XYZ file of C-alpha atoms in Angstrom:
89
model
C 145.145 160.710 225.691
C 148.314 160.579 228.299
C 146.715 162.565 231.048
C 143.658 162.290 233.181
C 140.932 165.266 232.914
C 137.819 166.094 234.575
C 134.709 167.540 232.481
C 131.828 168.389 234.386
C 128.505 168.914 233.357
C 126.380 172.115 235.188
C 122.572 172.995 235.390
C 121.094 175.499 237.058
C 125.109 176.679 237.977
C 125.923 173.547 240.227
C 127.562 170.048 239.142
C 125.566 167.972 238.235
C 127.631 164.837 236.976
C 131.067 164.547 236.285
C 133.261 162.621 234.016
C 137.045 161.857 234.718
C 138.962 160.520 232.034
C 141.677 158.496 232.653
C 144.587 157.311 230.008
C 143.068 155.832 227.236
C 144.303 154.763 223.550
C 142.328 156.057 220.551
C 139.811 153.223 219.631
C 138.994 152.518 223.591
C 135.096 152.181 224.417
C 133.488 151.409 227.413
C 132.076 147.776 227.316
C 131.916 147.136 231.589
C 130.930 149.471 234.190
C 131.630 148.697 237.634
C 130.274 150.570 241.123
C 133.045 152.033 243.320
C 131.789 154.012 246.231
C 129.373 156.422 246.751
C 128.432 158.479 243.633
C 130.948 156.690 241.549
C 131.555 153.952 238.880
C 134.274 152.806 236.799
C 134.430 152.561 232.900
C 136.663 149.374 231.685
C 137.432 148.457 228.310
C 136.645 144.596 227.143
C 140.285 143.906 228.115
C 139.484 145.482 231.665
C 141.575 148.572 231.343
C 139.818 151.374 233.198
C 139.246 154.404 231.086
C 137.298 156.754 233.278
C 135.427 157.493 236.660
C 131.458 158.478 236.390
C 130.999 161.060 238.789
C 127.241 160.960 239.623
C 126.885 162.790 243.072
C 129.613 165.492 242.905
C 128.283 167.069 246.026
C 129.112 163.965 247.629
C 132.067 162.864 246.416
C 135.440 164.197 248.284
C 138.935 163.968 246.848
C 139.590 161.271 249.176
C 136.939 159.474 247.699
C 137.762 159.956 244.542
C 141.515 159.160 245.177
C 140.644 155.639 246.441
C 139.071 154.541 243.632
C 142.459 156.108 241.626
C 144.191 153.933 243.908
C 142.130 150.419 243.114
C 142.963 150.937 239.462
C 146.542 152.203 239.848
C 145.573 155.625 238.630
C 147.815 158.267 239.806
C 145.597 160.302 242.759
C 144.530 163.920 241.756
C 144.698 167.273 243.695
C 142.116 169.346 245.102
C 142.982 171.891 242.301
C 142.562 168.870 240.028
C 138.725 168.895 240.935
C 138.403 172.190 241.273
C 135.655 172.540 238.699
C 133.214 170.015 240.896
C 133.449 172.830 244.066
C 133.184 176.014 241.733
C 129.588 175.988 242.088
């Protein structure tokens, strides 16, 4: 996968987690997880490569918030219609 996307998961019609995945190879598993902020933490492969962003507290997480952690793992930052799924609710 070349490009970030966002898949959210909904009960009751709000978000209630959220998953961003970032560029990843075929074959790449989670094997570290790191906290980064408030209602986040990182997915890294064995090598360390991050390969996504648990969102566990999308009504607390902004798009700045979210962007800083991009930034710490030299992700490019997203948009606010990027996360447009987490505010649909």
């Amino acid at each position: 996968m070349k490009w970030p996307y966002l898949e959210v998961t909904f009960r009751h019609g709000r978000p209630l987690a959220a998953y961003l995945y970032l560029s990843r190879s075929p074959g790449d598993r989670s094997r570290r997880t790191i906290p980064a902020g408030v209602g986040m933490i990182i997915d890294y492969t064995e090598a360390g490569k991050p390969i996504g962003i648990e969102i566990t507290a999308p009504g607390k997480v902004t798009i700045a918030d979210i962007n800083a952690v991009l930034a710490s793992v030299n992700a490019p930052a997203l948009t606010a219609e990027d996360i447009a799924p987490l505010r649909a609710a």
